[in-house]
PDB file of C-alpha atoms in Angstrom:
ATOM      1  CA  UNK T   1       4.449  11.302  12.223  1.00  0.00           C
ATOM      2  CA  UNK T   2       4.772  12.402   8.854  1.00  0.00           C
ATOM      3  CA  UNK T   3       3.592  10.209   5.779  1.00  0.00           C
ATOM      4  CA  UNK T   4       7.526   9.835   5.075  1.00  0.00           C
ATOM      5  CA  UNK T   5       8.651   6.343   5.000  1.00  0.00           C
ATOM      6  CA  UNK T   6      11.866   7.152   7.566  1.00  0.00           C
ATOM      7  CA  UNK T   7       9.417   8.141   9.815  1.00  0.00           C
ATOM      8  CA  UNK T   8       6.676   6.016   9.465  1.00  0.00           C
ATOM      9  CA  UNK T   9       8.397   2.180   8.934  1.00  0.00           C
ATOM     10  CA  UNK T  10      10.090   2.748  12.205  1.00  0.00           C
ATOM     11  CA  UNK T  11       7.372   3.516  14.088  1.00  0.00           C
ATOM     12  CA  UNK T  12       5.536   0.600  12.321  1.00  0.00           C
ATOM     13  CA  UNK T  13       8.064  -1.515  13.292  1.00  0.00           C
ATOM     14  CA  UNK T  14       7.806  -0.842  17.124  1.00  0.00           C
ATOM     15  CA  UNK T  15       3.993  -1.331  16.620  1.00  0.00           C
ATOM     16  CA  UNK T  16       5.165  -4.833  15.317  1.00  0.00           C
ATOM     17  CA  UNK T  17       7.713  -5.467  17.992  1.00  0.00           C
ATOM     18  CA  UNK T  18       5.258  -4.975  20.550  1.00  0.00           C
ATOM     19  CA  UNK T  19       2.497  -7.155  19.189  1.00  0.00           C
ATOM     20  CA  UNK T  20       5.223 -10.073  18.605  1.00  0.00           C
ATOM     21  CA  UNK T  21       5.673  -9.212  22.470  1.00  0.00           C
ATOM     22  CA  UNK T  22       2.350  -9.557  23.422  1.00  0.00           C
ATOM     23  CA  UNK T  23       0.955 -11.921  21.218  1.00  0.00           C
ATOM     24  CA  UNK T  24       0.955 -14.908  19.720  1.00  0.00           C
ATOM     25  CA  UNK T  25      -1.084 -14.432  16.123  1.00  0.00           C
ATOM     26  CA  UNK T  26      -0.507 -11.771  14.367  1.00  0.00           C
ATOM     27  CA  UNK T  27      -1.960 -10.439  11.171  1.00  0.00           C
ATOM     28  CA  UNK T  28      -2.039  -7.363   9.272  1.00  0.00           C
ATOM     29  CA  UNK T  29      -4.852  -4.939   7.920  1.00  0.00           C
ATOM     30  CA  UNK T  30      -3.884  -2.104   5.594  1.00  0.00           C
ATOM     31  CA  UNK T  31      -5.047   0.544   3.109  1.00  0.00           C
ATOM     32  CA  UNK T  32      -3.640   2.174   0.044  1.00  0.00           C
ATOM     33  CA  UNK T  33      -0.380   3.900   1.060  1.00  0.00           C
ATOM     34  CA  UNK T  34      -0.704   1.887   4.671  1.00  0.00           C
ATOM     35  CA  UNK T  35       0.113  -1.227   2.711  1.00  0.00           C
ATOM     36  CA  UNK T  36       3.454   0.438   1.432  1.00  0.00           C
ATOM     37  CA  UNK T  37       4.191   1.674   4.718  1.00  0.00           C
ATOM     38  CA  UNK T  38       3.910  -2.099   6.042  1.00  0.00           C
ATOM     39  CA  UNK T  39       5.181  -4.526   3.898  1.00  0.00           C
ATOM     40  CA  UNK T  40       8.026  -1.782   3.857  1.00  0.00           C
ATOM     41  CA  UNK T  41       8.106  -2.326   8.389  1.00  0.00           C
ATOM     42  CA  UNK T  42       6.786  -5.671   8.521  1.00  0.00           C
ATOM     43  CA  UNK T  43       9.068  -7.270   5.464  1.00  0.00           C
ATOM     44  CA  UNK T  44      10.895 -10.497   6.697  1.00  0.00           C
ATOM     45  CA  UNK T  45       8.163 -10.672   9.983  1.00  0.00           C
ATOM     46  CA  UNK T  46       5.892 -13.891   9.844  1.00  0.00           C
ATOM     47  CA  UNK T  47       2.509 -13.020  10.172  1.00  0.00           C
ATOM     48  CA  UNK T  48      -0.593 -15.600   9.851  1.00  0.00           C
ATOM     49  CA  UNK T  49      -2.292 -13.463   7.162  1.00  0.00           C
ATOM     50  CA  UNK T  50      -2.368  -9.962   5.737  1.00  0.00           C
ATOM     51  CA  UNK T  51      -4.784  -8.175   4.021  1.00  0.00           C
ATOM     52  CA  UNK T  52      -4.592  -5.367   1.920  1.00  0.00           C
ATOM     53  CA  UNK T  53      -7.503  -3.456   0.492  1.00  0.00           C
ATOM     54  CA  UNK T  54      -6.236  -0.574  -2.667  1.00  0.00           C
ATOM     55  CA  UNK T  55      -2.414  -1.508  -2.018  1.00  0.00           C
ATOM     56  CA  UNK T  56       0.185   0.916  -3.392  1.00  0.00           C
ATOM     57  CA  UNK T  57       2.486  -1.456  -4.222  1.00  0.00           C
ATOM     58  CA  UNK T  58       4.543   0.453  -6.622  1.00  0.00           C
ATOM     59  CA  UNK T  59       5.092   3.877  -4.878  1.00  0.00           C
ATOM     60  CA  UNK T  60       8.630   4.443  -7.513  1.00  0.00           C
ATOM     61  CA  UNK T  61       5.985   3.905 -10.427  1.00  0.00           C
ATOM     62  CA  UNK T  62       3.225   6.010  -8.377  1.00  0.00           C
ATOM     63  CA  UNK T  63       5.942   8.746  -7.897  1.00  0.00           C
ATOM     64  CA  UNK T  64       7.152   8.610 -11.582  1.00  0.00           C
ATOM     65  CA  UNK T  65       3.305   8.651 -12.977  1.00  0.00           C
ATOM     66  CA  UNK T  66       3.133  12.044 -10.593  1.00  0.00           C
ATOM     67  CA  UNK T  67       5.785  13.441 -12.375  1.00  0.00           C
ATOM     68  CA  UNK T  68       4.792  12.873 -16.082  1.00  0.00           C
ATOM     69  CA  UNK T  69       1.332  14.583 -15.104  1.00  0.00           C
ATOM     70  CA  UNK T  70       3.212  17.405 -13.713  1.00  0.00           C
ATOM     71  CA  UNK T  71       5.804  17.743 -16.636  1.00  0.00           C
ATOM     72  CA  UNK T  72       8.642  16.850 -14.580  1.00  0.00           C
ATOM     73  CA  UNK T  73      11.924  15.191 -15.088  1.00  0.00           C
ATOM     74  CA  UNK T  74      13.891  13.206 -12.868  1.00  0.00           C
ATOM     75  CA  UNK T  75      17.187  15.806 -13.677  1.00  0.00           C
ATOM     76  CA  UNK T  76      14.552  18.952 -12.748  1.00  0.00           C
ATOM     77  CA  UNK T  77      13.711  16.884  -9.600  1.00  0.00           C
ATOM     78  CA  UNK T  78      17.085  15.915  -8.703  1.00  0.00           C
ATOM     79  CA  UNK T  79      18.523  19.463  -9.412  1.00  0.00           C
ATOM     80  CA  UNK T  80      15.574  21.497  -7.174  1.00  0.00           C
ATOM     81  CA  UNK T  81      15.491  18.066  -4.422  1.00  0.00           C
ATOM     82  CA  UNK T  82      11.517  18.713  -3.851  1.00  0.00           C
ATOM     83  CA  UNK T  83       8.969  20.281  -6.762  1.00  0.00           C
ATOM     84  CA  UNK T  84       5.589  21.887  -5.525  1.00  0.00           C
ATOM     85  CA  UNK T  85       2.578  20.848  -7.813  1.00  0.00           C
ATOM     86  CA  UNK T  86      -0.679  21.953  -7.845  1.00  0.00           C
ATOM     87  CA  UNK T  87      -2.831  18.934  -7.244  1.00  0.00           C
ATOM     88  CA  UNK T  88      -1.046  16.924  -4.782  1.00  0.00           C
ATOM     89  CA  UNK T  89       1.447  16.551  -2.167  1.00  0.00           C
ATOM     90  CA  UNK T  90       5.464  18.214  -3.068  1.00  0.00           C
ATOM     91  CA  UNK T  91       7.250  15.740  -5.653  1.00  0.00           C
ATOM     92  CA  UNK T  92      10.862  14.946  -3.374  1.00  0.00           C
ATOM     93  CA  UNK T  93      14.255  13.260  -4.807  1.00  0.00           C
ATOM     94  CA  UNK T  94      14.544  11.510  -1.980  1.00  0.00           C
ATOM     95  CA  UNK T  95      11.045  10.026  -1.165  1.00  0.00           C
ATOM     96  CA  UNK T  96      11.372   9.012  -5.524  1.00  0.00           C
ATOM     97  CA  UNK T  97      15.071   7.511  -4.364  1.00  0.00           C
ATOM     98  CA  UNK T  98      13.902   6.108  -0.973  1.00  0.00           C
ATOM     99  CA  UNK T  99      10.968   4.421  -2.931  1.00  0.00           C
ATOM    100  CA  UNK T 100      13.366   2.836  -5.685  1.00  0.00           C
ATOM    101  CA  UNK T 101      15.727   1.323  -3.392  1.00  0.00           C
ATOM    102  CA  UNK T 102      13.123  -0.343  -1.482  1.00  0.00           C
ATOM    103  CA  UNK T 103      10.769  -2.510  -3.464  1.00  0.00           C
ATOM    104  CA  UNK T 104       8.060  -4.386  -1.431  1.00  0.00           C
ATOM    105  CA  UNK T 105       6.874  -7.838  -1.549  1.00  0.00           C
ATOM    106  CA  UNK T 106       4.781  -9.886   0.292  1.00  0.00           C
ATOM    107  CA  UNK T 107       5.418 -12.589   2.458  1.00  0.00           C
ATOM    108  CA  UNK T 108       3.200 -15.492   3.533  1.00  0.00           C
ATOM    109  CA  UNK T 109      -0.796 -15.164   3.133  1.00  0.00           C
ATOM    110  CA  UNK T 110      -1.689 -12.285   1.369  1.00  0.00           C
ATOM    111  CA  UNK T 111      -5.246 -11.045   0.142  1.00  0.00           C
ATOM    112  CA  UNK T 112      -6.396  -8.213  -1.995  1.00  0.00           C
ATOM    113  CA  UNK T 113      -9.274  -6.118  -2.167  1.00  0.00           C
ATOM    114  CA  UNK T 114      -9.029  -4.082  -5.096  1.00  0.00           C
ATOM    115  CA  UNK T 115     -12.114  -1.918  -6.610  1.00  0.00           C
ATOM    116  CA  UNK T 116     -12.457  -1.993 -10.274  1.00  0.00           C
ATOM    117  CA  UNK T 117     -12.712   1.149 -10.903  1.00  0.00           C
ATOM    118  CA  UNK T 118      -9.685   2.539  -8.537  1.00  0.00           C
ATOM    119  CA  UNK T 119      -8.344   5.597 -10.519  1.00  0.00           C
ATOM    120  CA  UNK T 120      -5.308   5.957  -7.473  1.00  0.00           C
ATOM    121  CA  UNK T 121      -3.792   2.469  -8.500  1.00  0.00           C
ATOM    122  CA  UNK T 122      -3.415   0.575 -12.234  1.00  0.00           C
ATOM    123  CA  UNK T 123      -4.821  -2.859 -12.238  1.00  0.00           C
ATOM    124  CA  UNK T 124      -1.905  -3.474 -14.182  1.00  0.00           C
ATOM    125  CA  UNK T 125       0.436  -2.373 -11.010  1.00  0.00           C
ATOM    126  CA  UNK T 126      -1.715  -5.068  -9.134  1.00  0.00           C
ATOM    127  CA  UNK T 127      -1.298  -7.718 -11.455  1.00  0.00           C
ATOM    128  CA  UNK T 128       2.145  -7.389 -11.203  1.00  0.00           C
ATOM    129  CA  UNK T 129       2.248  -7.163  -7.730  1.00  0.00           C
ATOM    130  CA  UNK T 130       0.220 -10.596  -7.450  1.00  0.00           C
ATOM    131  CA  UNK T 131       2.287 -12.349 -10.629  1.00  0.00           C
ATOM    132  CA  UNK T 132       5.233 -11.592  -8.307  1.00  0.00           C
ATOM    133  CA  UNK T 133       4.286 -12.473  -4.987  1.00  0.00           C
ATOM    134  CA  UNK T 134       1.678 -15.226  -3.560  1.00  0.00           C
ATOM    135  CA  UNK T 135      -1.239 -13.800  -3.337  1.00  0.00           C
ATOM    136  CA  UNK T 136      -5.132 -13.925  -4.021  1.00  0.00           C
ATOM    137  CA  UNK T 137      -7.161 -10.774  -5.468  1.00  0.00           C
ATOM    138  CA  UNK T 138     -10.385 -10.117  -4.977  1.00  0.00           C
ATOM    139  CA  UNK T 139     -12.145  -7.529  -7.409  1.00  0.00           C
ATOM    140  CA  UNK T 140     -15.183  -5.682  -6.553  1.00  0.00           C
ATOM    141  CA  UNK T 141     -17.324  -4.385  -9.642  1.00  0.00           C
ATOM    142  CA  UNK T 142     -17.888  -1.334  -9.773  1.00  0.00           C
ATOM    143  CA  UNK T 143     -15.416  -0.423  -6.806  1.00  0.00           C
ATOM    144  CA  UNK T 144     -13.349   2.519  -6.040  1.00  0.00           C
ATOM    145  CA  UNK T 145      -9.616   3.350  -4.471  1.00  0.00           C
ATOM    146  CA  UNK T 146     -11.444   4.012  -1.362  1.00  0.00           C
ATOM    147  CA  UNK T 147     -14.414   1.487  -0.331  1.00  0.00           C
ATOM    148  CA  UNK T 148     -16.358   4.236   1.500  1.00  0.00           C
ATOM    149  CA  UNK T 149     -20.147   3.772  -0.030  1.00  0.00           C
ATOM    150  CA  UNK T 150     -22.493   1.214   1.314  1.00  0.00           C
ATOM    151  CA  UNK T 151     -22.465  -1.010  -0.900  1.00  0.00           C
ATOM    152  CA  UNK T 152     -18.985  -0.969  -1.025  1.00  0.00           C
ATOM    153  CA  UNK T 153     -18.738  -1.118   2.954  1.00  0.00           C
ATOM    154  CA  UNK T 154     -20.383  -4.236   3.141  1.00  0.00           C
ATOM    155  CA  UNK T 155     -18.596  -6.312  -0.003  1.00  0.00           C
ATOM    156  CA  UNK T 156     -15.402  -5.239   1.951  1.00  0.00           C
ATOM    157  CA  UNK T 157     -16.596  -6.251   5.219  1.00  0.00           C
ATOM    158  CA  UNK T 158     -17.774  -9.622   3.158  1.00  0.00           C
ATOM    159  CA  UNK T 159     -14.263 -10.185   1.519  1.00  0.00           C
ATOM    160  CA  UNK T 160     -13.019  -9.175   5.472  1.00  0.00           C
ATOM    161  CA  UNK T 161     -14.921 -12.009   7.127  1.00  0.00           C
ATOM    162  CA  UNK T 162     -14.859 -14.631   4.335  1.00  0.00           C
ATOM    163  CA  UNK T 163     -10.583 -14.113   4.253  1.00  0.00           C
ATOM    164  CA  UNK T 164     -10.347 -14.541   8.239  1.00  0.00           C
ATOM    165  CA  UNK T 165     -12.449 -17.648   7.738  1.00  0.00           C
ATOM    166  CA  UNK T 166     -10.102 -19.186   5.491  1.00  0.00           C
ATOM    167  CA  UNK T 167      -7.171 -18.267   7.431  1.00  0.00           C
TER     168      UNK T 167
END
């Protein structure tokens, strides 16, 4: 499946019907886009608790951001529909449209793991997010976008096991 949100919430959502099928707690785990791409499928589905490490939570304003780097306007992205750039994946009309017509939010428990020094997503974009919604952030010193070093391994698998305990 493509990382295109027509593709992917759909197929997210069958993940979630069959779970509610099969199961009576439910809760979600996602990462960086893979938190769009849920609380896009899972909006207005009760689960017991969700956590989110490096949520893009904003993709209109990640989109937009994309476009001032590459010197692009909305009328040159409307007018060509999709704009190749050099460092990153095709800048589309309709992925910038899709994302603007479908804010996200977050429903019931929520957690956040966010790394202090994420250059992928403002804190500002999270602080938003979580003066918006009802959630509870968690900020790692010295973190990244992606928790991938030791260090950072185990404070996630900390914040992992501490959050489950609460919930």
């Amino acid at each position: 499946v493509p990382l295109l949100p027509w593709a992917v919430v759909p197929e997210l959502s069958a993940v979630m019907a069959y779970a509610q099928a099969h199961w009576q707690h439910i809760a979600v785990r996602a990462t960086s886009i893979g938190a769009w791409f849920s609380l896009l499928a899972f909006a207005g589905t009760p689960v017991e608790c969700c956590l989110l490490v490096s949520p893009l939570t904003d993709m209109a304003g990640m989109i937009s951001s994309m476009m001032q780097a590459a010197n692009v306007t909305e009328a040159q992205l409307e007018a060509a529909q999709e704009i190749a750039v050099p460092d990153g994946p095709a800048l589309s009309w309709r992925y910038l449209c899709y994302a603007r017509s479908h804010p996200v939010s977050a429903e019931g428990v929520t957690d956040i793991l966010y790394g202090e020094c994420d250059e992928t997503i403002p804190r500002r974009v999270i602080d938003g997010f979580i003066a918006a919604n009802p959630c509870t952030l968690t900020v790692m010193t010295g973190g990244e976008h992606w928790f991938h070093t030791p260090e950072q391994l185990e404070f996630m698998k900390n914040w992992e096991h501490e959050t489950l305990s609460r919930n």
